Amino acid sequence: MSYALAIDVGGTFTDLVLTDPRDGRLWISKVPSAGDPIDSVLSGAAKVCELAGIGREEVASIHFGTTAAVNVLLTRRGATVGLLTTQGFGQILHLARSQTPGPLVGWLNWTKPEPLADLAHTREIHERMRADGAVETPVDEDGVRRQVQALAREGVEALAIVFLHSYANPAHEQRAAELAAEVADLPVTLSSDVLPEYREYERAVTTVVNAYITPAVSHYLVDFESRLAAEGFGARLNVVRSDGGLMSSRAAAARAVSTVYSGPSGGVSGALEVARRAGFRDILTLDMGGTSTDVSVCLRGEAVITQETIVGEIPIRSSSVDVRSVGAGGGSIAWIPEMVRSLRVGPDSAGAEPGPVCYGRGGTQPTVTDANLVLGRLPGALLGGEMSIDHVAANAAIEELAGKVGIGALPAAQGIIDIADEHMAGALRVMSVERGLDPRRFALVAFGGAGPLHANALATRLGCYPVIVPPSPGVLSAFGFHTVGRRNSFTRTMIRVLNEDSTAAIVEAFDSTSAEATLWLTDEGESEGTLGYSCDLRFLRQGYEIEVPFSQAELHVNWLPTISLRFREMHERLYGFVPEAEVEAVNLRVEIRGGAELSAATREPRAGDGAQALVGTDRVHVDGDWHTADIYRRDLLEAGDRFAGPAIVNQVDSTTLVLPGHDAEIDGSLNILIRPKEGADHVRG
């Protein structure tokens, strides 16, 4: 038999989900993240195989969500990068764009981040390609050899080659790479491979980022695979991409920039699968972990994909699930500034070590988790009883904090929760209201170790019901890795005014890009895939584009009127007006997806009240009052069970809070669906 193992390395916990793809059975393991993430992975993998009663050799594939790329970027511990550019463009990374963050005078206080390739390691090459792909000046081959040799002597560890208009014709970049290989043993990244699009700064910075992180990510993956093999895991290693798909470790080592948001994308993929089984297509997602919370919006059963993300003030042009992160997690530290004397929560986190005060690992600063414990919302032990928690220590830490502002422990704990909830609600509003979307039209899928504890309160703020809590919410990101197949995007810049004369050439370019995408999937070991199409469009002389999706069938039947109308409708929704101007195509994009192997099992609901799962009652503090709450065991709840709040549902990987004035229902996929009780007064939590 062959099993698949998904691994999500987080800042506080490492989550592992083992599945039997034939029937959808799964086993989970959640272990604290160690200083060396691979140590946590190996111990968790051994544990989950033992739970399933299988040998390590029976694991056929491993899907790995890694933080290696983003950690290298945020800590600035990447390779020393040499940059080859077209003559006259050596300061492209320093000039960047004219925009600065913040208000009108934000530039007064803004310090521009240092480029990842020093000016001292940037060399201009005598060559020139025109925008139409024609050669204006041949590449100076002796100059390339000379400059690469000099960079190697100076200690450069990776090389990025970014020539003008290489998206139109990559020949000069490809020749420069061949020449570099003759004189130095350096990993080389070409902009025409990483981002074959116009706009030289975005292309340059993305290429340099890839060169900067590739050596570290490649070494990390090689080390990981060798240690897996030494522990008896001979499975094929797949790495999760930022856009939610999978690619081989070989492909990830070559294009590490595609893995920067590896982990959060899995949660969105898992949430989409959970919502699909529950019958919902428009959802907001809430992934609250120990360090931060990630939120996103999904429309018509698809994640919103953005083509540009910012990591540590570095703009990266690479497909990624559109996720917004805020510093509100279970480990977020509550504190009081010296000068202001008012309560703050986050963004600093206690992490896994030392962790919240209640973990008993040396933490001294109260956190969101400690506040939940003081309010009676957490059980006396976590991880199925493996981790005991210290209520007395948590209460003492909250009392000490509360004393600084002259309030009691309970109001302080409630204040910590309210502040954290408002941080998360604000992020959800940005993803919905600020984009012209009414959150009341959306279901809220809550996951992460702490998401189900806070989701009901957020739903009362935003009106997004039902709250959907998956069967294993604490490991949903890892579960999400099982729900996707291989995925990649292929882009081609082709600036044309949309009309009857240009349509044939655009359609032909889409067809050739589709062939390229299909070949990639074949090289990844899959024979069949699904193609998705989109085109970046703008009105003539605009500076920004809107990505407009369409189907393969629409490409070959009435494509011009279909895409033009859709673009105008999207422009109207986003900006409130549609100018009288010609429409211009900018980038053509083809996405290919392989199939996922996971099967889904559902159960026939029957009327029940959850009595078989009721293990007692306890006091829970909600919105200023103590309430008597029923306590349920999640693993004993059955499809069709219904019960009223206030209630707490405990399980190995998470805890769910159902507020007063709400009902909970277990659906056929064993999700908890929380809705307001008709006519009841709803408290915010």
XYZ file of C-alpha atoms in Angstrom:
685
model
C 0.000 0.000 0.000
C 1.098 3.604 -0.606
C 0.384 6.561 1.628
C 0.965 10.304 1.273
C 2.418 12.465 4.035
C 1.927 16.248 4.209
C 4.161 18.395 6.420
C 3.628 22.034 7.395
C 6.440 23.616 9.416
C 5.104 26.540 11.438
C 6.728 28.940 13.851
C 5.189 27.247 16.898
C 4.122 23.759 15.805
C 4.957 21.370 12.987
C 1.851 19.675 11.593
C 1.811 16.321 9.810
C -1.117 14.640 8.072
C -0.808 11.096 6.719
C -3.511 9.962 4.308
C -4.559 6.848 2.489
C -5.485 8.423 -0.889
C -7.847 5.566 -1.756
C -10.417 6.144 0.976
C -9.422 9.497 2.494
C -8.540 8.125 5.944
C -6.066 10.329 7.754
C -3.848 10.369 10.805
C -2.422 13.545 12.305
C 0.561 14.513 14.426
C 1.354 17.915 15.896
C 4.755 18.477 17.495
C 6.444 21.640 18.796
C 8.787 23.212 16.221
C 12.430 22.758 17.202
C 15.402 24.976 16.477
C 16.192 22.738 13.523
C 12.872 22.274 11.660
C 14.007 18.968 10.182
C 14.304 17.473 13.681
C 10.625 18.271 14.316
C 9.628 16.839 10.944
C 11.444 13.562 11.510
C 10.038 13.038 15.003
C 6.526 13.910 13.840
C 6.794 11.664 10.780
C 7.858 8.692 12.898
C 4.994 9.398 15.294
C 2.283 9.615 12.654
C 3.450 6.414 10.935
C 3.271 4.657 14.292
C -0.269 5.965 14.795
C -1.298 4.535 11.423
C 0.504 1.271 12.049
C 2.520 1.429 8.840
C 6.169 1.176 7.920
C 8.050 4.219 6.746
C 8.706 2.558 3.393
C 4.936 2.587 2.738
C 4.928 6.396 2.431
C 5.071 6.934 -1.330
C 5.042 10.734 -1.487
C 5.739 13.637 0.844
C 4.219 17.094 0.322
C 6.327 19.662 2.134
C 5.361 23.226 2.991
C 8.608 24.956 3.786
C 9.468 28.310 5.317
C 13.088 28.037 4.148
C 12.755 30.650 1.384
C 10.918 33.300 3.393
C 13.220 32.809 6.393
C 16.289 33.427 4.219
C 14.711 36.629 2.909
C 13.551 37.969 6.261
C 16.833 37.241 8.022
C 18.956 38.410 5.068
C 21.088 35.270 5.180
C 21.130 34.425 1.506
C 23.915 34.059 -1.017
C 26.191 36.851 -2.182
C 24.664 37.660 -5.563
C 26.368 38.961 -8.672
C 24.179 40.726 -11.218
C 24.784 41.066 -14.950
C 22.714 43.787 -16.617
C 22.553 45.559 -19.930
C 24.989 48.446 -20.254
C 23.449 51.588 -18.761
C 21.117 49.700 -16.380
C 23.504 48.835 -13.571
C 21.544 50.788 -10.931
C 18.164 49.278 -11.739
C 17.723 47.796 -8.231
C 18.654 51.075 -6.543
C 16.439 53.279 -8.705
C 13.460 50.909 -8.242
C 10.076 52.673 -8.536
C 8.986 56.147 -7.554
C 6.299 54.992 -5.108
C 6.996 55.193 -1.385
C 4.906 53.665 1.405
C 2.731 55.587 3.809
C 0.898 58.935 3.430
C 1.823 61.826 1.167
C 5.028 62.614 3.067
C 5.823 58.984 3.890
C 9.126 59.323 2.052
C 10.421 61.575 4.843
C 10.574 58.650 7.274
C 11.111 55.816 4.824
C 14.444 54.079 4.559
C 14.738 52.308 1.238
C 15.749 48.660 1.793
C 19.184 47.651 0.569
C 19.059 45.620 -2.672
C 20.032 41.973 -2.402
C 22.752 42.459 -5.027
C 25.350 45.085 -4.148
C 26.273 47.726 -6.676
C 29.875 46.527 -6.294
C 28.749 43.110 -7.570
C 26.679 44.504 -10.453
C 28.340 44.454 -13.865
C 27.054 46.013 -17.076
C 27.409 43.976 -20.269
C 27.645 45.506 -23.720
C 24.545 44.057 -25.429
C 21.073 45.234 -26.390
C 17.825 43.542 -27.357
C 14.908 45.555 -28.705
C 11.368 45.335 -27.353
C 10.278 43.387 -30.436
C 12.971 40.739 -29.859
C 15.331 41.952 -32.566
C 19.044 42.170 -31.758
C 20.389 45.712 -31.701
C 23.815 44.997 -30.192
C 25.260 41.457 -29.978
C 26.374 40.259 -26.571
C 30.023 40.951 -25.725
C 31.147 37.390 -25.000
C 34.634 38.274 -23.800
C 33.103 40.874 -21.510
C 30.788 38.287 -19.951
C 33.664 35.886 -19.289
C 35.803 38.633 -17.821
C 33.110 39.990 -15.522
C 31.980 36.571 -14.273
C 35.570 35.619 -13.486
C 35.985 38.851 -11.530
C 32.755 38.262 -9.588
C 33.835 34.724 -8.713
C 37.155 36.039 -7.369
C 35.241 38.544 -5.223
C 33.310 35.747 -3.501
C 30.002 35.899 -5.358
C 28.008 32.711 -4.635
C 25.169 33.014 -7.166
C 24.650 34.857 -10.435
C 21.554 36.667 -11.739
C 21.374 37.699 -15.390
C 18.840 40.392 -16.282
C 19.135 41.855 -19.766
C 16.796 44.414 -21.263
C 13.792 42.950 -23.146
C 14.832 39.348 -22.545
C 11.129 38.496 -22.236
C 10.870 39.153 -25.982
C 14.017 37.204 -26.875
C 16.028 35.283 -24.236
C 18.951 34.450 -26.542
C 21.416 36.907 -24.975
C 20.673 35.756 -21.433
C 20.974 32.129 -22.443
C 24.305 32.747 -24.166
C 25.599 34.658 -21.141
C 24.693 31.701 -18.920
C 26.649 29.363 -21.200
C 29.675 31.661 -21.054
C 29.430 31.960 -17.265
C 29.443 28.170 -16.930
C 32.722 28.059 -18.871
C 34.604 30.191 -16.359
C 32.910 29.722 -12.948
C 30.905 27.139 -11.014
C 27.995 29.306 -9.905
C 24.230 28.720 -9.819
C 22.748 31.004 -12.487
C 19.241 32.486 -12.586
C 17.913 34.003 -15.819
C 15.152 36.576 -15.758
C 13.702 35.043 -18.925
C 13.198 31.793 -16.987
C 11.910 33.255 -13.729
C 9.737 36.093 -15.041
C 9.441 36.562 -18.822
C 7.442 39.792 -18.452
C 8.139 43.430 -19.229
C 8.911 46.021 -16.517
C 12.608 45.691 -15.950
C 12.678 46.517 -12.218
C 10.132 43.874 -11.195
C 11.872 41.334 -13.405
C 15.274 42.246 -11.985
C 14.320 42.150 -8.317
C 12.459 38.831 -8.678
C 15.413 37.272 -10.481
C 17.852 38.508 -7.844
C 15.609 37.184 -5.057
C 15.620 33.773 -6.706
C 19.418 33.844 -7.000
C 19.723 35.046 -3.397
C 17.652 32.240 -1.830
C 18.318 29.351 -4.233
C 21.621 28.073 -2.742
C 20.199 27.952 0.798
C 16.878 26.389 -0.268
C 18.625 23.880 -2.517
C 21.003 22.866 0.273
C 18.097 22.628 2.727
C 16.084 20.351 0.419
C 19.066 18.121 -0.326
C 19.787 17.804 3.403
C 16.122 17.119 4.113
C 15.889 14.367 1.506
C 19.083 12.696 2.705
C 17.913 12.719 6.322
C 14.516 11.354 5.315
C 16.245 8.521 3.461
C 18.456 7.809 6.474
C 15.303 7.466 8.603
C 13.769 4.986 6.172
C 11.578 7.367 4.163
C 12.328 6.802 0.502
C 9.298 8.750 -0.709
C 9.294 11.283 -3.531
C 9.498 14.809 -2.114
C 7.132 17.471 -3.455
C 7.363 21.108 -2.372
C 4.310 23.334 -1.989
C 4.303 26.453 -4.150
C 3.118 29.907 -3.125
C 0.112 29.562 -5.429
C -1.054 26.407 -3.667
C 0.210 23.794 -6.108
C 2.980 21.231 -5.902
C 6.271 20.862 -7.708
C 9.159 18.452 -7.425
C 12.028 19.238 -5.077
C 14.210 19.494 -8.186
C 11.990 22.234 -9.611
C 11.803 23.999 -6.235
C 15.581 24.056 -5.921
C 15.818 25.794 -9.308
C 12.964 28.247 -8.717
C 12.927 28.820 -4.986
C 11.145 32.171 -5.377
C 7.958 30.196 -6.082
C 7.973 28.805 -2.526
C 8.107 32.036 -0.499
C 4.495 31.647 0.715
C 4.528 27.869 0.707
C 2.772 27.299 4.042
C -0.158 29.762 3.972
C -1.219 28.599 0.513
C -1.906 25.102 1.848
C -4.391 26.438 4.363
C -6.367 28.210 1.652
C -6.368 25.053 -0.491
C -7.592 22.985 2.438
C -10.274 25.536 3.297
C -11.544 25.473 -0.276
C -11.834 21.692 -0.194
C -13.648 21.776 3.151
C -16.042 24.472 1.905
C -16.691 22.581 -1.340
C -17.709 19.487 0.600
C -19.960 21.637 2.815
C -21.596 23.253 -0.236
C -20.066 26.751 -0.131
C -18.098 28.462 -2.908
C -17.550 31.999 -1.571
C -15.531 31.925 1.632
C -13.284 33.938 3.899
C -10.472 31.964 5.512
C -9.049 32.445 8.999
C -5.800 30.641 9.784
C -4.803 31.563 13.334
C -1.617 29.910 14.517
C 0.754 30.558 17.351
C 2.646 33.451 15.781
C 0.325 35.142 13.287
C -3.014 34.956 11.533
C -3.425 34.632 7.768
C -6.698 35.591 6.089
C -7.847 35.367 2.492
C -10.926 35.531 0.299
C -11.999 32.871 -2.204
C -14.553 33.473 -4.945
C -16.605 30.902 -6.848
C -14.603 28.033 -5.423
C -11.187 29.443 -6.351
C -8.478 31.155 -4.354
C -7.633 34.699 -5.405
C -4.150 34.629 -6.915
C -1.972 37.715 -6.877
C 0.995 38.167 -9.180
C 2.987 40.312 -6.753
C 3.768 39.887 -3.078
C 5.955 41.881 -0.698
C 8.305 40.166 1.737
C 10.264 42.424 4.051
C 9.641 45.445 1.750
C 10.936 43.492 -1.264
C 8.372 43.262 -4.079
C 8.367 39.829 -5.676
C 6.584 39.235 -8.959
C 5.499 35.607 -8.585
C 2.114 33.869 -8.462
C 0.883 33.508 -4.895
C -2.353 32.950 -3.044
C -3.535 36.395 -1.954
C -3.082 36.203 1.823
C -2.912 38.997 4.369
C -1.014 38.321 7.594
C -1.371 40.115 10.922
C 0.633 39.667 14.099
C -2.199 38.116 16.086
C -1.701 34.502 17.112
C -2.125 32.350 20.167
C 1.404 33.264 21.225
C 1.022 37.013 20.622
C 2.314 38.856 23.683
C 0.132 41.318 25.590
C 2.056 44.344 26.821
C 1.718 47.930 27.985
C 3.922 50.710 26.551
C 5.723 52.805 29.143
C 4.480 56.166 27.885
C 0.916 55.286 26.867
C -0.180 52.885 29.634
C -2.794 51.177 27.501
C -3.051 47.530 26.540
C -1.405 46.253 23.347
C -1.341 42.769 21.784
C 1.412 41.617 19.403
C 3.054 41.647 17.001
C 5.805 40.001 19.077
C 5.124 36.353 19.818
C 6.306 33.942 22.483
C 6.614 31.304 19.738
C 7.195 27.668 20.667
C 10.134 28.413 22.967
C 9.481 29.603 25.606
C 5.836 29.866 24.495
C 2.869 31.202 26.498
C 3.195 31.321 30.266
C 0.745 28.429 30.667
C 3.046 26.087 28.706
C 5.465 26.055 31.642
C 8.558 26.394 29.454
C 9.920 29.590 30.885
C 7.550 32.113 29.309
C 6.875 35.116 31.539
C 4.860 37.456 29.307
C 1.092 36.843 29.028
C -0.257 35.900 25.617
C -3.577 35.419 23.849
C -3.461 31.737 24.808
C -3.049 32.650 28.479
C -6.032 35.020 28.219
C -8.194 32.271 26.708
C -7.202 29.939 29.537
C -8.086 32.518 32.199
C -11.494 32.992 30.543
C -12.192 29.260 30.758
C -12.010 28.603 27.023
C -9.208 26.031 26.994
C -8.998 22.549 28.526
C -6.476 21.584 31.182
C -4.178 19.931 28.632
C -3.371 20.282 24.924
C -2.335 17.875 22.167
C -4.653 15.152 23.458
C -3.282 15.373 26.989
C 0.400 15.309 26.011
C 0.962 18.955 26.996
C -0.319 20.057 30.406
C -0.997 23.749 30.914
C -0.628 25.843 34.033
C -3.762 27.848 34.846
C -2.260 29.369 38.004
C 0.798 30.735 36.201
C -1.316 32.166 33.367
C -3.652 33.881 35.820
C -0.728 35.353 37.747
C 0.815 36.763 34.549
C -2.491 38.328 33.484
C -3.016 39.790 36.977
C 0.445 41.363 36.933
C -0.281 42.961 33.549
C -3.735 44.107 34.658
C -2.290 45.744 37.765
C -0.268 48.131 35.603
C -3.489 49.736 34.308
C -5.585 49.273 37.438
C -8.059 46.617 36.270
C -8.817 43.019 37.223
C -7.521 39.857 35.569
C -10.807 39.023 33.833
C -11.267 42.445 32.169
C -7.627 42.349 31.129
C -7.982 38.867 29.640
C -11.159 39.941 27.836
C -9.354 43.031 26.568
C -6.521 40.926 25.178
C -9.014 38.760 23.294
C -10.969 41.778 22.013
C -7.819 43.472 20.690
C -6.630 40.299 18.954
C -10.104 39.775 17.468
C -10.198 43.342 16.151
C -6.788 42.908 14.498
C -8.125 39.840 12.677
C -11.463 41.433 11.837
C -9.602 44.376 10.321
C -7.614 42.052 8.094
C -10.815 40.307 6.974
C -12.381 43.689 6.173
C -9.383 44.597 4.021
C -9.810 41.366 2.045
C -13.558 41.864 1.609
C -15.086 45.300 2.259
C -12.174 47.263 0.784
C -12.540 45.193 -2.402
C -16.243 45.878 -2.756
C -17.236 42.489 -1.320
C -19.928 42.117 1.344
C -18.631 39.722 4.048
C -22.228 38.734 4.803
C -22.218 36.850 1.477
C -19.366 34.637 2.646
C -18.897 31.663 4.919
C -15.935 31.804 7.304
C -13.653 28.759 7.366
C -11.705 28.749 10.637
C -8.587 26.701 11.201
C -5.138 26.755 12.724
C -4.668 25.834 16.352
C -6.482 28.969 17.584
C -8.804 29.887 14.685
C -11.889 27.947 15.877
C -11.576 29.553 19.310
C -11.990 33.067 17.876
C -14.020 32.539 14.685
C -17.503 32.803 16.179
C -16.665 36.213 17.673
C -15.311 37.411 14.327
C -18.456 36.225 12.551
C -20.598 38.331 14.894
C -18.518 41.372 13.928
C -18.678 40.776 10.177
C -21.894 38.782 9.713
C -20.139 36.002 7.780
C -21.987 32.748 8.435
C -21.823 29.890 8.759
C -18.548 29.486 10.571
C -17.097 26.238 9.228
C -14.674 24.360 11.478
C -13.062 21.407 9.656
C -12.629 18.017 11.354
C -8.889 18.651 11.952
C -8.610 22.448 11.965
C -5.228 22.598 13.667
C -3.549 20.810 10.764
C -5.675 22.060 7.857
C -2.710 23.679 6.089
C -0.983 20.306 5.980
C -4.258 18.651 4.931
C -4.543 21.217 2.136
C -1.310 19.929 0.610
C -3.174 16.678 -0.108
C -5.996 18.448 -1.941
C -3.888 19.945 -4.738
C -1.822 18.579 -7.562
C 1.152 19.977 -9.407
C 0.732 23.529 -10.587
C 2.654 26.187 -12.474
C 2.045 29.445 -14.322
C 3.576 30.484 -17.642
C 3.561 34.104 -18.728
C 4.355 35.903 -21.951
C 4.404 39.660 -22.458
C 2.562 40.624 -25.629
C 1.460 44.249 -25.702
C -1.296 44.634 -28.274
C -4.418 46.777 -28.627
C -7.375 44.405 -28.651
C -9.015 44.333 -32.069
C -9.776 41.894 -34.847
C -6.269 42.280 -36.284
C -4.464 41.325 -33.059
C -6.746 38.527 -31.889
C -5.279 35.790 -34.094
C -1.724 36.467 -32.891
C -2.832 36.532 -29.246
C -4.715 33.237 -29.583
C -1.691 31.659 -31.274
C 0.553 32.860 -28.421
C -1.832 31.348 -25.861
C -1.745 28.028 -27.737
C 2.067 27.921 -27.778
C 2.223 28.842 -24.082
C -0.261 26.045 -23.368
C 2.071 23.600 -25.090
C 4.940 24.824 -22.893
C 2.826 24.316 -19.773
C 1.825 20.816 -20.823
C 5.463 19.896 -21.407
C 6.359 21.090 -17.893
C 3.667 18.895 -16.352
C 4.958 15.911 -18.321
C 8.478 16.557 -17.035
C 7.037 16.578 -13.510
C 5.744 13.050 -14.057
C 2.040 13.633 -14.807
C 0.343 12.952 -18.122
C -2.881 14.942 -17.769
C -3.676 18.381 -16.444
C -6.201 21.206 -16.506
C -5.359 24.500 -18.182
C -6.505 27.895 -16.934
C -6.191 31.136 -18.899
C -6.006 34.807 -18.020
C -4.843 38.033 -19.628
C -3.565 41.224 -17.999
C -5.580 44.037 -19.590
C -5.653 47.805 -19.237
C -7.133 50.770 -21.007
C -4.696 52.316 -23.447
C -2.056 54.445 -21.674
C -2.986 53.230 -18.194
C -0.091 52.196 -15.953
C -1.698 49.225 -14.213
C -3.470 46.101 -15.399
C -6.317 43.872 -14.259
C -5.945 40.117 -14.604
C -9.023 38.797 -16.408
C -9.656 35.025 -16.415
C -11.398 33.030 -19.137
C -11.818 29.411 -20.165
C -10.144 27.380 -22.883
C -13.450 27.170 -24.746
C -13.813 30.968 -24.675
C -10.323 31.358 -26.141
C -11.422 29.888 -29.450
C -15.036 31.136 -29.599
C -15.812 34.890 -29.490
C -12.764 35.613 -27.363
C -12.483 39.322 -28.205
C -16.020 40.435 -27.184
C -16.039 38.088 -24.180
C -12.755 39.284 -22.702
C -13.459 42.959 -23.454
C -16.826 42.878 -21.691
C -15.452 41.000 -18.702
C -12.597 43.478 -18.330
C -14.973 46.450 -18.362
C -17.195 44.816 -15.746
C -14.206 44.172 -13.471
C -12.927 47.740 -13.940
C -16.355 49.095 -13.005
C -16.491 46.953 -9.842
C -12.963 47.865 -8.727
C -12.841 51.565 -9.627
C -16.433 52.658 -10.162
C -16.049 53.901 -13.737
C -15.266 52.710 -17.274
C -13.456 55.160 -19.593
C -14.124 55.424 -23.295
C -10.800 54.048 -24.486
C -9.284 51.148 -26.332
C -8.329 48.041 -24.359
C -4.754 46.799 -24.436
C -3.426 43.320 -23.668
C -0.153 43.238 -21.724
C 0.638 39.770 -20.352
C -0.756 36.422 -21.429
C -0.880 33.801 -18.685
C -1.523 30.051 -18.753
C -1.782 27.997 -15.581
C -1.630 24.212 -15.555
C -2.792 21.967 -12.721
C -2.327 18.272 -12.202
C -4.867 16.160 -10.369
C -4.966 15.551 -6.609
C -5.075 11.977 -5.354
C -7.154 12.412 -2.201
C -10.584 10.760 -2.037
C -13.384 12.096 0.146
C -15.700 10.077 2.369
C -19.002 11.499 3.619
C -21.479 10.234 6.184
C -25.258 10.303 6.098
C -26.470 12.750 8.773
C -29.021 11.565 11.313
C -30.840 13.596 13.941
C -28.849 13.792 17.158
C -28.025 16.119 20.006
C -24.403 15.126 20.576
C -25.190 13.531 23.948
C -22.720 10.717 23.262
C -19.931 13.333 22.976
C -20.951 15.416 26.014
C -18.294 14.980 28.691
C -19.376 17.600 31.201
C -19.903 21.293 31.773
C -17.643 24.135 32.810
C -17.738 27.877 33.305
C -16.706 30.084 30.409
C -16.365 33.869 30.540
C -17.921 35.591 27.528
C -18.386 39.327 27.036
C -18.267 40.203 30.723
C -20.289 37.322 32.187
C -19.750 33.755 33.285
C -21.840 31.146 31.460
C -22.250 27.424 31.948
C -20.975 25.756 28.789
C -21.383 22.168 27.634
C -18.067 20.457 26.878
C -17.935 18.049 23.914
C -15.318 15.645 22.576
C -14.891 16.281 18.870
C -13.995 12.687 18.002
C -17.334 11.457 19.412
C -19.570 13.891 17.519
C -21.480 12.342 14.627
C -22.992 13.665 11.400
C -26.361 15.254 12.138
C -25.653 16.225 15.765
C -26.929 19.659 16.775
C -26.268 21.532 20.006
C -26.562 25.092 21.291
C -24.005 27.515 22.611
C -22.391 28.308 24.875
C -20.359 25.199 24.190
C -16.728 24.163 23.904
C -15.552 21.384 21.595
C -12.166 19.908 22.489
C -9.922 17.875 20.211
C -6.256 17.002 19.829
C -5.269 19.870 17.540
C -7.660 22.706 18.406
C -10.552 23.983 20.533
C -13.822 25.409 19.187
C -15.927 27.969 21.067
C -19.647 28.264 20.258
C -20.988 31.513 21.678
C -24.353 32.010 23.382
C -27.114 32.673 20.880
C -25.626 30.305 18.312
C -26.263 26.731 17.203
C -23.701 24.198 16.011
C -24.395 21.401 13.540
C -22.203 18.504 12.368
C -22.519 17.989 8.602
C -21.881 14.903 6.485
C -18.157 15.668 6.257
C -17.975 16.097 10.054
C -17.446 19.863 9.831
C -18.894 22.003 12.614
C -21.219 24.637 11.122
C -21.988 27.509 13.512
C -24.930 29.822 12.811
C -26.856 32.434 14.821
C -29.909 31.127 16.612
C -32.924 32.828 15.100
C -34.151 35.671 17.285
C -31.402 35.269 19.890
C -29.193 37.984 21.300
C -25.625 37.443 20.078
C -22.642 38.270 22.209
C -19.320 39.091 20.623
C -17.138 36.817 22.736
